[in-house]
Amino acid sequence: MNGEIEEIRGTFKPELIPAETGGNIDDYEEALHVLMKFVGSMSSALEQVSGRGANAIVYQAGKRMGHEAGKLMEKTDDLEKAMGELSEILGQEFYFEMWKPSDQDSYTVEKGNETEVKLLFMDCVVRQTLRRTGLPQKGPLCYLLYGYMVGAVEEVMDIRGKLDIDHVGPNACLKTLTINWSGK
Amino acid sequence: MVKIVIDEDACVGCGSCVEDCPNDVYEMDEAKNKTKVVKVEDCMACLSCHEICPAQAMEHQDIHVAKRLYIDRSVKDAINKII
């Protein structure tokens, strides 16, 4: 791109459904960068104004999104199947796998009425956004994914869940998903 | 399987990686005053150790490298001109 803005002129009718998107790949890239900066700044400002309450607000927003996304998926009681479905919901932008330390036999750990499973998030748009905008990880934006995951798992398995962030790194983040079988 | 290579010539023995690793993959070799890998099977390739190492003394091989979705090409081009 040589810095000139190319104007697209045409006829607009509200009843026409666009058959294809306009612009080229550079436009999308530019739009993505701007959006990312907005989201990063919003998250940072939210934290500044609301303090730790920011995490709760964003968590609720994520949870609602997760519940909506989970409604499209098949209900199951099988944790591994649910993880597979969650993987589909989250798509390639949030690629994760179940993880366990080498001295642990199974991915799941039973603790009374609860089951814990560790999830390793390898690809994450949130992490990329935070690092791109120079913001610390484990902030409100991370809680969006946290809520999204919990909302989706609650919807798919019809249980109550929570996700704790164990560790954040530049290439992967480890989270613990706890499922409470006593239901909602 | 992850493989971690420590450049012993570069390692300054600060122990930052030992402290930062959540899975205790590293330990200090007191005799050499260098870090050593003791539990590579527990490495989840988060690369926190890379970030904290002041000497860039380690290399992780055969890991899932997170997709880099946001590369600022104009910044990259500017840096490339300087380098």
PDB file of C-alpha atoms in Angstrom, chain A residues 91-177:
ATOM      1  CA  GLY A  91     -11.717 -22.751  17.510  1.00  0.00           C
ATOM      2  CA  GLN A  92      -8.174 -22.246  16.357  1.00  0.00           C
ATOM      3  CA  GLU A  93      -7.887 -18.876  18.052  1.00  0.00           C
ATOM      4  CA  PHE A  94      -7.842 -20.613  21.434  1.00  0.00           C
ATOM      5  CA  TYR A  95      -6.136 -23.919  20.811  1.00  0.00           C
ATOM      6  CA  PHE A  96      -5.849 -25.899  24.041  1.00  0.00           C
ATOM      7  CA  GLU A  97      -5.085 -29.406  25.226  1.00  0.00           C
ATOM      8  CA  MET A  98      -5.530 -31.214  28.509  1.00  0.00           C
ATOM      9  CA  TRP A  99      -2.276 -31.316  30.427  1.00  0.00           C
ATOM     10  CA  LYS A 100      -0.938 -33.272  33.381  1.00  0.00           C
ATOM     11  CA  PRO A 101       2.357 -33.371  35.243  1.00  0.00           C
ATOM     12  CA  SER A 102       4.448 -36.478  34.511  1.00  0.00           C
ATOM     13  CA  ASP A 103       3.859 -38.011  37.954  1.00  0.00           C
ATOM     14  CA  GLN A 104       0.072 -37.915  37.533  1.00  0.00           C
ATOM     15  CA  ASP A 105      -1.640 -40.920  35.902  1.00  0.00           C
ATOM     16  CA  SER A 106      -4.845 -39.337  34.661  1.00  0.00           C
ATOM     17  CA  TYR A 107      -5.756 -35.931  33.261  1.00  0.00           C
ATOM     18  CA  THR A 108      -8.591 -35.655  35.769  1.00  0.00           C
ATOM     19  CA  VAL A 109      -8.276 -35.424  39.529  1.00  0.00           C
ATOM     20  CA  GLU A 110     -11.315 -36.276  41.651  1.00  0.00           C
ATOM     21  CA  LYS A 111     -11.752 -34.208  44.799  1.00  0.00           C
ATOM     22  CA  GLY A 112     -14.987 -35.201  46.514  1.00  0.00           C
ATOM     23  CA  ASN A 113     -17.814 -33.713  44.519  1.00  0.00           C
ATOM     24  CA  GLU A 114     -15.447 -31.972  42.150  1.00  0.00           C
ATOM     25  CA  THR A 115     -13.281 -32.963  39.203  1.00  0.00           C
ATOM     26  CA  GLU A 116     -10.233 -30.960  38.205  1.00  0.00           C
ATOM     27  CA  VAL A 117      -8.562 -30.933  34.828  1.00  0.00           C
ATOM     28  CA  LYS A 118      -5.603 -28.828  33.757  1.00  0.00           C
ATOM     29  CA  LEU A 119      -5.869 -27.095  30.410  1.00  0.00           C
ATOM     30  CA  LEU A 120      -2.907 -25.772  28.500  1.00  0.00           C
ATOM     31  CA  PHE A 121      -3.863 -22.895  26.214  1.00  0.00           C
ATOM     32  CA  MET A 122      -1.289 -22.694  23.480  1.00  0.00           C
ATOM     33  CA  ASP A 123      -2.759 -20.341  20.891  1.00  0.00           C
ATOM     34  CA  CYS A 124      -4.665 -17.422  22.382  1.00  0.00           C
ATOM     35  CA  VAL A 125      -5.868 -14.227  20.741  1.00  0.00           C
ATOM     36  CA  VAL A 126      -6.113 -12.555  24.146  1.00  0.00           C
ATOM     37  CA  ARG A 127      -2.467 -13.256  24.941  1.00  0.00           C
ATOM     38  CA  GLN A 128      -1.412 -11.965  21.546  1.00  0.00           C
ATOM     39  CA  THR A 129      -3.477  -8.812  22.037  1.00  0.00           C
ATOM     40  CA  LEU A 130      -2.043  -8.130  25.478  1.00  0.00           C
ATOM     41  CA  ARG A 131       1.511  -8.683  24.399  1.00  0.00           C
ATOM     42  CA  ARG A 132       1.019  -6.658  21.239  1.00  0.00           C
ATOM     43  CA  THR A 133      -0.282  -3.699  23.259  1.00  0.00           C
ATOM     44  CA  GLY A 134       2.241  -4.090  26.096  1.00  0.00           C
ATOM     45  CA  LEU A 135      -0.314  -5.005  28.744  1.00  0.00           C
ATOM     46  CA  PRO A 136       0.253  -7.538  31.534  1.00  0.00           C
ATOM     47  CA  GLN A 137      -1.335 -10.966  31.294  1.00  0.00           C
ATOM     48  CA  LYS A 138      -3.805 -12.282  33.898  1.00  0.00           C
ATOM     49  CA  GLY A 139      -5.785  -9.019  33.681  1.00  0.00           C
ATOM     50  CA  PRO A 140      -9.449  -8.418  32.776  1.00  0.00           C
ATOM     51  CA  LEU A 141      -9.056  -9.580  29.195  1.00  0.00           C
ATOM     52  CA  CYS A 142      -7.858 -12.989  30.381  1.00  0.00           C
ATOM     53  CA  TYR A 143     -11.026 -13.180  32.469  1.00  0.00           C
ATOM     54  CA  LEU A 144     -13.075 -12.858  29.286  1.00  0.00           C
ATOM     55  CA  LEU A 145     -11.737 -16.179  28.080  1.00  0.00           C
ATOM     56  CA  TYR A 146     -12.035 -17.520  31.615  1.00  0.00           C
ATOM     57  CA  GLY A 147     -15.760 -16.644  31.661  1.00  0.00           C
ATOM     58  CA  TYR A 148     -16.259 -17.868  28.100  1.00  0.00           C
ATOM     59  CA  MET A 149     -14.788 -21.248  28.944  1.00  0.00           C
ATOM     60  CA  VAL A 150     -16.806 -21.595  32.157  1.00  0.00           C
ATOM     61  CA  GLY A 151     -20.036 -20.506  30.441  1.00  0.00           C
ATOM     62  CA  ALA A 152     -19.547 -22.998  27.612  1.00  0.00           C
ATOM     63  CA  VAL A 153     -18.653 -25.900  29.906  1.00  0.00           C
ATOM     64  CA  GLU A 154     -21.617 -25.133  32.163  1.00  0.00           C
ATOM     65  CA  GLU A 155     -23.926 -25.145  29.179  1.00  0.00           C
ATOM     66  CA  VAL A 156     -22.533 -28.303  27.576  1.00  0.00           C
ATOM     67  CA  MET A 157     -22.332 -30.364  30.777  1.00  0.00           C
ATOM     68  CA  ASP A 158     -25.137 -28.718  32.749  1.00  0.00           C
ATOM     69  CA  ILE A 159     -22.934 -28.395  35.798  1.00  0.00           C
ATOM     70  CA  ARG A 160     -21.217 -25.595  37.677  1.00  0.00           C
ATOM     71  CA  GLY A 161     -17.629 -24.847  36.800  1.00  0.00           C
ATOM     72  CA  LYS A 162     -14.773 -22.502  37.497  1.00  0.00           C
ATOM     73  CA  LEU A 163     -11.452 -21.873  35.867  1.00  0.00           C
ATOM     74  CA  ASP A 164      -8.349 -20.754  37.718  1.00  0.00           C
ATOM     75  CA  ILE A 165      -5.322 -19.319  36.020  1.00  0.00           C
ATOM     76  CA  ASP A 166      -2.306 -21.257  37.307  1.00  0.00           C
ATOM     77  CA  HIS A 167       0.418 -19.759  35.174  1.00  0.00           C
ATOM     78  CA  VAL A 168       0.746 -17.391  32.246  1.00  0.00           C
ATOM     79  CA  GLY A 169       3.625 -17.381  29.814  1.00  0.00           C
ATOM     80  CA  PRO A 170       4.480 -15.845  26.454  1.00  0.00           C
ATOM     81  CA  ASN A 171       3.847 -19.121  24.595  1.00  0.00           C
ATOM     82  CA  ALA A 172       1.272 -20.990  26.710  1.00  0.00           C
ATOM     83  CA  CYS A 173      -0.942 -20.553  29.775  1.00  0.00           C
ATOM     84  CA  LEU A 174      -1.980 -23.241  32.242  1.00  0.00           C
ATOM     85  CA  LYS A 175      -5.466 -23.151  33.731  1.00  0.00           C
ATOM     86  CA  THR A 176      -7.341 -25.492  36.048  1.00  0.00           C
ATOM     87  CA  LEU A 177     -10.960 -26.237  35.218  1.00  0.00           C
TER      88      LEU A 177
END
